[in-house]
GROMACS .gro file of C-alpha atoms in nm:
model
  296
    1MET     CA    1   2.085  -0.579   0.101
    2VAL     CA    2   2.106  -0.605   0.477
    3ASP     CA    3   2.330  -0.356   0.640
    4SER     CA    4   2.518  -0.596   0.852
    5ILE     CA    5   2.677  -0.435   1.175
    6ASP     CA    6   3.082  -0.361   1.199
    7GLU     CA    7   3.207  -0.716   1.380
    8SER     CA    8   3.553  -0.551   1.440
    9LYS     CA    9   3.440  -0.309   1.663
   10ASN     CA   10   3.255  -0.569   1.897
   11VAL     CA   11   3.390  -0.653   2.234
   12GLU     CA   12   3.506  -1.025   2.300
   13LEU     CA   13   3.516  -1.196   2.634
   14THR     CA   14   3.647  -1.519   2.746
   15ASP     CA   15   3.590  -1.744   3.023
   16GLU     CA   16   3.975  -1.695   3.056
   17ASP     CA   17   3.930  -1.332   3.078
   18LEU     CA   18   3.690  -1.343   3.350
   19GLU     CA   19   3.919  -1.585   3.587
   20GLU     CA   20   4.262  -1.448   3.521
   21ASN     CA   21   4.181  -1.070   3.470
   22SER     CA   22   4.313  -0.842   3.663
   23LYS     CA   23   4.038  -0.618   3.870
   24GLY     CA   24   4.181  -0.323   3.682
   25GLU     CA   25   4.174  -0.485   3.345
   26LEU     CA   26   3.816  -0.607   3.385
   27ILE     CA   27   3.670  -0.278   3.482
   28LYS     CA   28   3.849  -0.127   3.166
   29LEU     CA   29   3.690  -0.445   2.983
   30ALA     CA   30   3.378  -0.379   3.175
   31GLY     CA   31   3.361  -0.020   3.059
   32LYS     CA   32   3.428  -0.122   2.654
   33LEU     CA   33   3.133  -0.347   2.694
   34ARG     CA   34   2.905  -0.083   2.836
   35ASP     CA   35   3.014   0.135   2.550
   36ARG     CA   36   2.988  -0.088   2.274
   37ARG     CA   37   2.645  -0.215   2.434
   38ASN     CA   38   2.495   0.166   2.406
   39GLU     CA   39   2.640   0.205   2.094
   40LEU     CA   40   2.442  -0.131   1.937
   41ASN     CA   41   2.129  -0.038   2.145
   42GLN     CA   42   2.153   0.293   1.988
   43LEU     CA   43   2.221   0.165   1.627
   44ALA     CA   44   1.954  -0.089   1.719
   45SER     CA   45   1.708   0.160   1.826
   46GLU     CA   46   1.777   0.388   1.483
   47ARG     CA   47   1.698   0.085   1.252
   48ALA     CA   48   1.414  -0.017   1.473
   49SER     CA   49   1.300   0.369   1.409
   50ASP     CA   50   1.379   0.317   1.004
   51ARG     CA   51   1.176   0.028   1.016
   52ASP     CA   52   0.876   0.155   1.186
   53ASP     CA   53   0.905   0.438   0.918
   54LEU     CA   54   0.875   0.236   0.636
   55ASN     CA   55   0.632  -0.040   0.778
   56ALA     CA   56   0.429   0.303   0.816
   57LYS     CA   57   0.473   0.379   0.442
   58THR     CA   58   0.390   0.007   0.335
   59ARG     CA   59   0.044   0.092   0.527
   60GLU     CA   60   0.000   0.404   0.348
   61LYS     CA   61   0.034   0.253   0.018
   62VAL     CA   62  -0.164  -0.036   0.106
   63ASP     CA   63  -0.441   0.202   0.236
   64GLU     CA   64  -0.400   0.420  -0.108
   65ALA     CA   65  -0.445   0.118  -0.305
   66GLN     CA   66  -0.750  -0.027  -0.135
   67GLU     CA   67  -0.856   0.345  -0.207
   68HIS     CA   68  -0.820   0.271  -0.580
   69ARG     CA   69  -0.979  -0.043  -0.558
   70GLU     CA   70  -1.280   0.087  -0.413
   71LYS     CA   71  -1.295   0.342  -0.677
   72ARG     CA   72  -1.251   0.112  -0.938
   73ASP     CA   73  -1.542  -0.126  -0.821
   74GLU     CA   74  -1.765   0.157  -0.779
   75LEU     CA   75  -1.683   0.258  -1.168
   76ASN     CA   76  -1.750  -0.083  -1.237
   77GLU     CA   77  -2.059  -0.118  -1.085
   78GLU     CA   78  -2.150   0.214  -1.294
   79VAL     CA   79  -2.024   0.058  -1.591
   80GLN     CA   80  -2.246  -0.266  -1.529
   81GLU     CA   81  -2.563  -0.015  -1.481
   82HIS     CA   82  -2.494   0.174  -1.809
   83LYS     CA   83  -2.419  -0.153  -1.994
   84GLU     CA   84  -2.747  -0.280  -1.883
   85LYS     CA   85  -2.954   0.045  -1.980
   86ARG     CA   86  -2.747   0.072  -2.341
   87ASN     CA   87  -2.862  -0.321  -2.391
   88GLU     CA   88  -3.201  -0.225  -2.290
   89LEU     CA   89  -3.230   0.075  -2.498
   90ASN     CA   90  -3.051  -0.094  -2.793
   91ALA     CA   91  -3.323  -0.406  -2.759
   92LYS     CA   92  -3.600  -0.127  -2.796
   93ALA     CA   93  -3.464   0.015  -3.066
   94ASN     CA   94  -3.428  -0.261  -3.257
   95GLU     CA   95  -3.782  -0.357  -3.194
   96LEU     CA   96  -3.901  -0.009  -3.309
   97PHE     CA   97  -3.677  -0.023  -3.617
   98ASP     CA   98  -3.825  -0.374  -3.713
   99GLU     CA   99  -4.163  -0.215  -3.666
  100VAL     CA  100  -4.058   0.046  -3.895
  101GLU     CA  101  -3.938  -0.183  -4.182
  102GLN     CA  102  -4.262  -0.401  -4.111
  103LEU     CA  103  -4.492  -0.101  -4.179
  104LYS     CA  104  -4.273  -0.010  -4.475
  105ASN     CA  105  -4.329  -0.350  -4.626
  106ASP     CA  106  -4.688  -0.358  -4.543
  107LEU     CA  107  -4.730  -0.017  -4.719
  108LYS     CA  108  -4.505  -0.175  -5.012
  109LEU     CA  109  -4.333   0.192  -4.979
  110ASP     CA  110  -3.996   0.057  -5.110
  111GLU     CA  111  -4.168  -0.089  -5.428
  112GLY     CA  112  -4.077   0.114  -5.761
  113LYS     CA  113  -3.941   0.459  -5.754
  114SER     CA  114  -3.968   0.719  -5.470
  115ILE     CA  115  -4.168   1.002  -5.410
  116GLU     CA  116  -3.861   1.236  -5.452
  117ASP     CA  117  -3.774   1.061  -5.795
  118LEU     CA  118  -4.155   1.056  -5.920
  119GLU     CA  119  -4.164   1.434  -5.868
  120GLU     CA  120  -3.867   1.476  -6.049
  121GLU     CA  121  -3.966   1.251  -6.350
  122ILE     CA  122  -4.299   1.438  -6.361
  123GLU     CA  123  -4.127   1.748  -6.382
  124ASP     CA  124  -3.906   1.642  -6.642
  125LEU     CA  125  -4.199   1.545  -6.872
  126GLU     CA  126  -4.373   1.885  -6.794
  127PHE     CA  127  -4.079   2.045  -6.897
  128LYS     CA  128  -4.059   1.835  -7.213
  129GLN     CA  129  -4.448   1.873  -7.305
  130GLN     CA  130  -4.378   2.246  -7.255
  131THR     CA  131  -4.081   2.314  -7.456
  132GLU     CA  132  -4.079   2.072  -7.749
  133VAL     CA  133  -4.276   2.048  -8.072
  134LEU     CA  134  -4.467   1.683  -8.067
  135GLY     CA  135  -4.656   1.510  -8.283
  136PRO     CA  136  -5.070   1.425  -8.171
  137GLU     CA  137  -4.898   1.057  -8.060
  138GLU     CA  138  -4.593   1.174  -7.912
  139GLU     CA  139  -4.840   1.424  -7.691
  140ARG     CA  140  -5.079   1.145  -7.622
  141GLU     CA  141  -4.822   0.939  -7.523
  142LEU     CA  142  -4.643   1.189  -7.300
  143ILE     CA  143  -4.966   1.296  -7.158
  144GLU     CA  144  -5.045   0.940  -7.063
  145LYS     CA  145  -4.736   0.885  -6.891
  146ILE     CA  146  -4.749   1.215  -6.684
  147GLU     CA  147  -5.093   1.106  -6.560
  148ASN     CA  148  -4.954   0.715  -6.478
  149LYS     CA  149  -4.650   0.895  -6.266
  150ARG     CA  150  -4.920   1.116  -6.101
  151GLU     CA  151  -5.109   0.830  -6.017
  152LYS     CA  152  -4.833   0.659  -5.841
  153LEU     CA  153  -4.716   0.919  -5.686
  154GLN     CA  154  -5.073   1.026  -5.551
  155SER     CA  155  -5.070   0.675  -5.441
  156LYS     CA  156  -4.751   0.683  -5.244
  157LYS     CA  157  -4.855   1.019  -5.065
  158GLU     CA  158  -5.185   0.866  -4.979
  159LYS     CA  159  -5.024   0.589  -4.779
  160LEU     CA  160  -4.788   0.796  -4.594
  161ASP     CA  161  -5.062   1.026  -4.497
  162GLN     CA  162  -5.239   0.722  -4.417
  163ASN     CA  163  -4.992   0.585  -4.177
  164ALA     CA  164  -4.803   0.899  -4.028
  165ASP     CA  165  -4.718   0.668  -3.738
  166LEU     CA  166  -4.435   0.552  -3.949
  167GLU     CA  167  -4.227   0.862  -3.935
  168GLU     CA  168  -4.290   0.885  -3.541
  169ILE     CA  169  -4.205   0.541  -3.475
  170LYS     CA  170  -3.879   0.597  -3.682
  171GLU     CA  171  -3.785   0.909  -3.502
  172GLU     CA  172  -3.869   0.726  -3.155
  173ALA     CA  173  -3.617   0.457  -3.271
  174GLU     CA  174  -3.342   0.713  -3.377
  175GLU     CA  175  -3.404   0.905  -3.018
  176VAL     CA  176  -3.365   0.531  -2.837
  177ARG     CA  177  -3.074   0.455  -3.037
  178ALA     CA  178  -2.905   0.805  -2.946
  179GLU     CA  179  -2.992   0.732  -2.579
  180ALA     CA  180  -2.836   0.403  -2.584
  181SER     CA  181  -2.527   0.536  -2.789
  182THR     CA  182  -2.499   0.796  -2.498
  183HIS     CA  183  -2.484   0.525  -2.217
  184HIS     CA  184  -2.232   0.330  -2.461
  185GLN     CA  185  -2.025   0.652  -2.433
  186LYS     CA  186  -2.049   0.639  -2.065
  187VAL     CA  187  -1.961   0.258  -2.067
  188THR     CA  188  -1.649   0.353  -2.257
  189GLU     CA  189  -1.531   0.645  -2.029
  190LEU     CA  190  -1.619   0.500  -1.719
  191ALA     CA  191  -1.440   0.169  -1.809
  192ASP     CA  192  -1.140   0.382  -1.892
  193GLU     CA  193  -1.132   0.534  -1.579
  194ALA     CA  194  -1.191   0.219  -1.377
  195GLN     CA  195  -0.916   0.053  -1.579
  196LYS     CA  196  -0.709   0.373  -1.469
  197HIS     CA  197  -0.757   0.329  -1.094
  198HIS     CA  198  -0.689  -0.060  -1.146
  199ASN     CA  199  -0.362   0.026  -1.281
  200GLN     CA  200  -0.310   0.264  -0.997
  201MET     CA  201  -0.441   0.005  -0.739
  202ILE     CA  202  -0.152  -0.251  -0.885
  203GLU     CA  203   0.123   0.002  -0.881
  204ALA     CA  204   0.064   0.105  -0.504
  205TYR     CA  205   0.047  -0.262  -0.440
  206ARG     CA  206   0.392  -0.315  -0.630
  207GLU     CA  207   0.528  -0.025  -0.434
  208ALA     CA  208   0.419  -0.170  -0.101
  209ASP     CA  209   0.598  -0.452  -0.164
  210GLU     CA  210   0.906  -0.289  -0.223
  211ILE     CA  211   0.899  -0.103   0.066
  212ARG     CA  212   0.752  -0.403   0.278
  213ASP     CA  213   1.078  -0.562   0.191
  214GLU     CA  214   1.272  -0.293   0.267
  215ALA     CA  215   1.123  -0.271   0.598
  216ASP     CA  216   1.209  -0.655   0.661
  217GLU     CA  217   1.550  -0.603   0.566
  218LYS     CA  218   1.566  -0.312   0.844
  219HIS     CA  219   1.388  -0.523   1.103
  220GLU     CA  220   1.659  -0.765   1.012
  221GLU     CA  221   1.935  -0.541   1.085
  222PHE     CA  222   1.747  -0.408   1.388
  223VAL     CA  223   1.769  -0.775   1.525
  224ASP     CA  224   2.131  -0.822   1.430
  225ALA     CA  225   2.223  -0.522   1.625
  226GLN     CA  226   1.983  -0.562   1.939
  227GLU     CA  227   2.125  -0.947   1.954
  228ALA     CA  228   2.481  -0.795   1.923
  229ALA     CA  229   2.366  -0.492   2.209
  230ASP     CA  230   2.245  -0.803   2.427
  231ARG     CA  231   2.522  -1.001   2.411
  232HIS     CA  232   2.754  -0.736   2.508
  233HIS     CA  233   2.491  -0.630   2.786
  234GLU     CA  234   2.537  -0.979   2.899
  235ASP     CA  235   2.917  -0.991   2.894
  236PHE     CA  236   2.882  -0.695   3.070
  237VAL     CA  237   2.693  -0.826   3.365
  238ARG     CA  238   2.896  -1.110   3.386
  239VAL     CA  239   3.225  -0.889   3.453
  240GLN     CA  240   2.996  -0.688   3.696
  241LYS     CA  241   2.923  -1.014   3.854
  242ARG     CA  242   3.298  -1.088   3.842
  243LEU     CA  243   3.427  -0.782   3.984
  244ARG     CA  244   3.156  -0.827   4.277
  245GLU     CA  245   3.325  -1.156   4.356
  246LEU     CA  246   3.666  -0.992   4.369
  247ASP     CA  247   3.531  -0.728   4.574
  248LYS     CA  248   3.390  -0.942   4.850
  249LYS     CA  249   3.724  -1.208   4.824
  250GLU     CA  250   3.903  -0.830   4.902
  251GLU     CA  251   3.657  -0.779   5.187
  252GLU     CA  252   3.700  -1.118   5.316
  253ALA     CA  253   4.079  -1.094   5.283
  254GLU     CA  254   4.068  -0.735   5.448
  255ARG     CA  255   3.819  -0.848   5.737
  256GLU     CA  256   4.030  -1.171   5.797
  257ALA     CA  257   4.392  -0.944   5.816
  258ARG     CA  258   4.202  -0.688   6.042
  259GLU     CA  259   4.067  -1.001   6.253
  260GLU     CA  260   4.444  -1.150   6.267
  261LYS     CA  261   4.562  -0.806   6.357
  262GLU     CA  262   4.309  -0.741   6.646
  263GLU     CA  263   4.345  -1.125   6.780
  264ALA     CA  264   4.747  -1.067   6.789
  265ALA     CA  265   4.703  -0.754   6.961
  266ARG     CA  266   4.450  -0.891   7.210
  267GLU     CA  267   4.719  -1.134   7.297
  268GLU     CA  268   4.996  -0.884   7.304
  269ALA     CA  269   4.751  -0.683   7.562
  270GLU     CA  270   4.695  -0.954   7.788
  271GLU     CA  271   5.079  -1.047   7.814
  272ILE     CA  272   5.130  -0.703   7.878
  273TYR     CA  273   4.873  -0.718   8.138
  274GLN     CA  274   5.002  -1.051   8.308
  275LYS     CA  275   5.326  -0.868   8.339
  276PHE     CA  276   5.142  -0.580   8.501
  277LYS     CA  277   4.965  -0.802   8.745
  278GLU     CA  278   5.291  -0.968   8.838
  279GLY     CA  279   5.439  -0.599   8.951
  280GLU     CA  280   5.650  -0.505   8.631
  281THR     CA  281   5.652  -0.141   8.551
  282LEU     CA  282   5.502  -0.044   8.187
  283ASP     CA  283   5.602   0.192   7.964
  284THR     CA  284   5.373   0.490   7.797
  285GLU     CA  285   5.313   0.239   7.479
  286ASP     CA  286   5.232  -0.081   7.689
  287LEU     CA  287   4.954   0.137   7.854
  288MET     CA  288   4.827   0.243   7.505
  289LYS     CA  289   4.788  -0.092   7.426
  290LEU     CA  290   4.604  -0.208   7.753
  291GLN     CA  291   4.384   0.079   7.663
  292LYS     CA  292   4.306  -0.003   7.350
  293THR     CA  293   4.193  -0.367   7.411
  294GLY     CA  294   4.017  -0.268   7.735
  295LEU     CA  295   4.228  -0.415   7.959
  296LEU     CA  296   4.299  -0.119   8.160
   0.00000   0.00000   0.00000
């Protein structure tokens, strides 16, 4: 809210004041106008100083916001770089995992039971053969089962041995996926940091707008005070001009009175001088009048 000046302290001047007030009254009025003008100029100066301080703070906040903007943009560029790297690595990992699956399908390693399951089943069957009393037929069937499972186990192991690259490819795929996860983590961290700078930028701009509004109000207050000071100064100048006119009139009146007095003195001196020429006796006062006018 604009802080208006106290109108009750202002000094008013009318044309009637200029024309009808006495010289003494005008001198007093000029003093009031001068004092109020000086007060208003001081007030305007203070308000201008406050406005300038606020404008400086506004610039500081705008600079702060710009710094956050630049930092946010830098971080967003880094985010984009890590995103691109992450996507490249994920694509590569997907290709490697697809290759692993293709190799598994080619080797049919997923068909039937796993190596671990086969080894466990063989161990159980051998334990049964060693610990249980079996008939000849049961013994023969058990041995056939053990041999059959050993053949399957051997076949799977041979396939794995023949395709040692499978585990290497799988390990490489996992390493690539882990590297992609690292870049994803950086994306998350940098994006969070960029968002913080974005929020700080928005806040700094908001504060700058608030301070700018205060500065604008203070400028309005400055203008009000300066305009009032200028009005008082203009009225002060008008009164000073009127006083000079009155001084000039007084001087002219005094000069006219002095000239009239001198003219009267000359006329009187000439009359006295005429009497002197006619032989009349002059007293001391008459002689002094003649001396003053240069007739004697």
